[in-house]
PDB file of C-alpha atoms in Angstrom:
ATOM      1  CA  MET A  30     -13.815  10.376  -8.817  1.00 42.00           C
ATOM      2  CA  LYS A  31     -11.491  12.606  -6.834  1.00 44.00           C
ATOM      3  CA  LYS A  32      -8.789  14.451  -8.702  1.00 43.00           C
ATOM      4  CA  CYS A  33      -5.178  14.016  -7.639  1.00 46.00           C
ATOM      5  CA  ILE A  34      -2.254  16.111  -8.741  1.00 45.00           C
ATOM      6  CA  ILE A  35       0.484  13.606  -9.428  1.00 46.00           C
ATOM      7  CA  ASN A  36       3.357  13.157 -11.855  1.00 44.00           C
ATOM      8  CA  VAL A  37       3.213   9.803 -13.578  1.00 46.00           C
ATOM      9  CA  GLN A  38       3.167   8.974 -17.260  1.00 43.00           C
ATOM     10  CA  ALA A  39       2.719   5.198 -17.486  1.00 42.00           C
ATOM     11  CA  LEU A  40      -0.364   4.831 -15.276  1.00 44.00           C
ATOM     12  CA  LYS A  41      -3.668   6.519 -16.026  1.00 43.00           C
ATOM     13  CA  HIS A  42      -5.506   5.495 -12.856  1.00 45.00           C
ATOM     14  CA  VAL A  43      -4.015   4.902  -9.432  1.00 48.00           C
ATOM     15  CA  ASN A  44      -6.319   3.978  -6.554  1.00 45.00           C
ATOM     16  CA  ASN A  45      -9.351   5.653  -8.129  1.00 41.00           C
ATOM     17  CA  CYS A  46      -7.488   8.935  -8.626  1.00 45.00           C
ATOM     18  CA  VAL A  47      -7.621  10.437 -12.083  1.00 41.00           C
ATOM     19  CA  ILE A  48      -4.388  12.078 -13.111  1.00 41.00           C
ATOM     20  CA  SER A  49      -5.289  15.631 -14.023  1.00 38.00           C
ATOM     21  CA  LYS A  50      -2.045  17.643 -14.072  1.00 41.00           C
ATOM     22  CA  TYR A  51       1.634  17.360 -13.377  1.00 46.00           C
ATOM     23  CA  PHE A  52       3.742  18.922 -10.672  1.00 47.00           C
ATOM     24  CA  THR A  53       6.274  21.468 -11.742  1.00 45.00           C
ATOM     25  CA  SER A  54       9.882  20.514 -11.226  1.00 48.00           C
ATOM     26  CA  SER A  55      10.035  22.807  -8.182  1.00 49.00           C
ATOM     27  CA  ALA A  56       7.308  20.902  -6.296  1.00 56.00           C
ATOM     28  CA  ARG A  57       8.667  18.568  -3.630  1.00 66.00           C
ATOM     29  CA  ILE A  58       6.502  16.031  -1.829  1.00 75.00           C
ATOM     30  CA  LYS A  59       7.195  12.781  -0.047  1.00 87.00           C
ATOM     31  CA  VAL A  60       5.030  10.078  -1.568  1.00 91.00           C
ATOM     32  CA  ARG A  61       3.780   7.406   0.844  1.00 93.00           C
ATOM     33  CA  VAL A  62       1.356   4.779  -0.432  1.00 95.00           C
ATOM     34  CA  ARG A  63      -0.032   1.764   1.330  1.00 93.00           C
ATOM     35  CA  PHE A  64      -1.558  -1.546   0.474  1.00 94.00           C
ATOM     36  CA  ALA A  65      -3.856  -2.798   3.233  1.00 91.00           C
ATOM     37  CA  PRO A  66      -5.111  -6.351   2.609  1.00 92.00           C
ATOM     38  CA  SER A  67      -7.096  -8.415   5.088  1.00 90.00           C
ATOM     39  CA  PRO A  68      -5.272 -11.550   6.276  1.00 89.00           C
ATOM     40  CA  THR A  69      -8.106 -13.848   5.237  1.00 88.00           C
ATOM     41  CA  GLY A  70      -6.247 -16.237   2.956  1.00 84.00           C
ATOM     42  CA  HIS A  71      -4.313 -16.034  -0.277  1.00 87.00           C
ATOM     43  CA  LEU A  72      -3.489 -12.831  -2.135  1.00 89.00           C
ATOM     44  CA  HIS A  73      -6.055 -12.309  -4.904  1.00 91.00           C
ATOM     45  CA  LEU A  74      -5.204 -11.078  -8.396  1.00 94.00           C
ATOM     46  CA  GLY A  75      -7.039  -7.772  -7.846  1.00 94.00           C
ATOM     47  CA  GLY A  76      -5.096  -7.181  -4.646  1.00 94.00           C
ATOM     48  CA  LEU A  77      -1.843  -7.981  -6.409  1.00 95.00           C
ATOM     49  CA  ARG A  78      -2.720  -5.483  -9.143  1.00 96.00           C
ATOM     50  CA  THR A  79      -3.460  -2.758  -6.558  1.00 96.00           C
ATOM     51  CA  ALA A  80      -0.217  -3.496  -4.720  1.00 96.00           C
ATOM     52  CA  LEU A  81       1.728  -3.358  -7.998  1.00 96.00           C
ATOM     53  CA  TYR A  82       0.214   0.002  -9.015  1.00 96.00           C
ATOM     54  CA  ASN A  83       0.920   1.470  -5.580  1.00 96.00           C
ATOM     55  CA  TYR A  84       4.461   0.076  -5.550  1.00 97.00           C
ATOM     56  CA  LEU A  85       5.243   1.406  -9.045  1.00 96.00           C
ATOM     57  CA  PHE A  86       3.762   4.797  -8.210  1.00 96.00           C
ATOM     58  CA  ALA A  87       5.836   5.061  -5.019  1.00 95.00           C
ATOM     59  CA  LYS A  88       9.047   3.969  -6.713  1.00 95.00           C
ATOM     60  CA  ASN A  89       8.461   6.287  -9.689  1.00 94.00           C
ATOM     61  CA  HIS A  90       8.369   9.204  -7.245  1.00 93.00           C
ATOM     62  CA  GLY A  91      11.144   8.081  -4.920  1.00 93.00           C
ATOM     63  CA  GLY A  92       8.527   7.336  -2.273  1.00 94.00           C
ATOM     64  CA  THR A  93       7.672   4.666   0.239  1.00 95.00           C
ATOM     65  CA  PHE A  94       5.497   1.579  -0.261  1.00 96.00           C
ATOM     66  CA  ILE A  95       3.820   0.432   2.957  1.00 94.00           C
ATOM     67  CA  LEU A  96       2.131  -2.874   3.752  1.00 94.00           C
ATOM     68  CA  ARG A  97      -0.423  -2.399   6.533  1.00 92.00           C
ATOM     69  CA  ILE A  98      -2.495  -5.413   7.531  1.00 89.00           C
ATOM     70  CA  GLU A  99      -6.226  -4.754   7.982  1.00 89.00           C
ATOM     71  CA  ASP A 100      -7.053  -7.314  10.666  1.00 84.00           C
ATOM     72  CA  THR A 101      -9.794  -5.590  12.662  1.00 82.00           C
ATOM     73  CA  ASP A 102     -12.298  -8.358  11.841  1.00 82.00           C
ATOM     74  CA  GLN A 103     -10.569 -10.983  13.970  1.00 82.00           C
ATOM     75  CA  SER A 104     -13.213 -13.630  13.181  1.00 84.00           C
ATOM     76  CA  ARG A 105     -11.974 -13.759   9.552  1.00 88.00           C
ATOM     77  CA  VAL A 106      -8.222 -13.823  10.217  1.00 84.00           C
ATOM     78  CA  VAL A 107      -6.481 -16.915   8.849  1.00 87.00           C
ATOM     79  CA  PRO A 108      -3.357 -18.134  10.701  1.00 88.00           C
ATOM     80  CA  ASP A 109      -0.119 -17.449   8.781  1.00 89.00           C
ATOM     81  CA  ALA A 110      -1.974 -15.332   6.182  1.00 89.00           C
ATOM     82  CA  VAL A 111       0.258 -12.306   6.830  1.00 90.00           C
ATOM     83  CA  GLU A 112       3.401 -14.324   6.164  1.00 91.00           C
ATOM     84  CA  LYS A 113       1.820 -15.747   2.994  1.00 93.00           C
ATOM     85  CA  LEU A 114       0.861 -12.251   1.791  1.00 93.00           C
ATOM     86  CA  GLU A 115       4.388 -10.971   2.301  1.00 93.00           C
ATOM     87  CA  ARG A 116       5.850 -14.029   0.593  1.00 93.00           C
ATOM     88  CA  ASP A 117       3.496 -13.634  -2.394  1.00 94.00           C
ATOM     89  CA  LEU A 118       4.340  -9.930  -2.738  1.00 95.00           C
ATOM     90  CA  LYS A 119       8.059 -10.734  -2.595  1.00 95.00           C
ATOM     91  CA  TRP A 120       7.573 -13.414  -5.267  1.00 94.00           C
ATOM     92  CA  ALA A 121       6.012 -10.724  -7.502  1.00 95.00           C
ATOM     93  CA  GLY A 122       8.970  -8.395  -6.886  1.00 95.00           C
ATOM     94  CA  ILE A 123       6.977  -6.090  -4.607  1.00 96.00           C
ATOM     95  CA  VAL A 124       9.048  -5.579  -1.474  1.00 95.00           C
ATOM     96  CA  PRO A 125       7.506  -3.200   1.090  1.00 95.00           C
ATOM     97  CA  ASP A 126       9.684  -0.463   2.552  1.00 95.00           C
ATOM     98  CA  GLU A 127       7.618  -0.646   5.753  1.00 94.00           C
ATOM     99  CA  SER A 128       5.546  -3.608   6.955  1.00 91.00           C
ATOM    100  CA  PRO A 129       4.829  -5.740  10.029  1.00 88.00           C
ATOM    101  CA  SER A 130       7.985  -7.784   9.406  1.00 88.00           C
ATOM    102  CA  VAL A 131      10.232  -4.912   8.247  1.00 89.00           C
ATOM    103  CA  GLY A 132       8.998  -2.275  10.711  1.00 89.00           C
ATOM    104  CA  GLY A 133       9.422   1.452  10.260  1.00 88.00           C
ATOM    105  CA  GLN A 134       9.008   4.717  12.109  1.00 88.00           C
ATOM    106  CA  PHE A 135       5.225   4.956  11.560  1.00 83.00           C
ATOM    107  CA  GLY A 136       4.219   1.543  12.952  1.00 78.00           C
ATOM    108  CA  PRO A 137       2.575  -0.542  14.081  1.00 83.00           C
ATOM    109  CA  TYR A 138       1.690  -1.918  10.663  1.00 82.00           C
ATOM    110  CA  THR A 139      -1.129  -4.139  11.853  1.00 85.00           C
ATOM    111  CA  GLN A 140      -4.405  -2.227  12.110  1.00 83.00           C
ATOM    112  CA  SER A 141      -5.626  -3.958  15.283  1.00 81.00           C
ATOM    113  CA  LYS A 142      -2.503  -2.661  17.073  1.00 79.00           C
ATOM    114  CA  ARG A 143      -3.324   0.927  16.014  1.00 79.00           C
ATOM    115  CA  LEU A 144      -6.761   1.158  17.662  1.00 73.00           C
ATOM    116  CA  ASP A 145      -5.514   3.376  20.509  1.00 77.00           C
ATOM    117  CA  ILE A 146      -4.468   6.000  17.951  1.00 76.00           C
ATOM    118  CA  TYR A 147      -8.102   6.444  16.899  1.00 71.00           C
ATOM    119  CA  ARG A 148      -9.626   6.769  20.391  1.00 70.00           C
TER     120      ARG A 148
END
């Protein structure tokens, strides 16, 4: 497991990072976390848990929670799955600060539209 230096008391594990120490009060970072589900159907419980941990971590640090859709396997994409994912997250009280529907300065938030960045 990789070690992450983060300041959180309630969560012991966040995205496979073990909390090893705490920042001093003088440390300033901008926390940005993302949840990147595939639009292949309904939101699963494990995905909801990951989104919740990321959301709580971001909000605990005054950061940004990002929803980026991982749709590079176009053969598995289910129509309207993105809208359903966003609706399910909203139902759970997890509202992304940046997403395909909200936008943001670091878009696009759909992975297939970011392919040129990686070439």
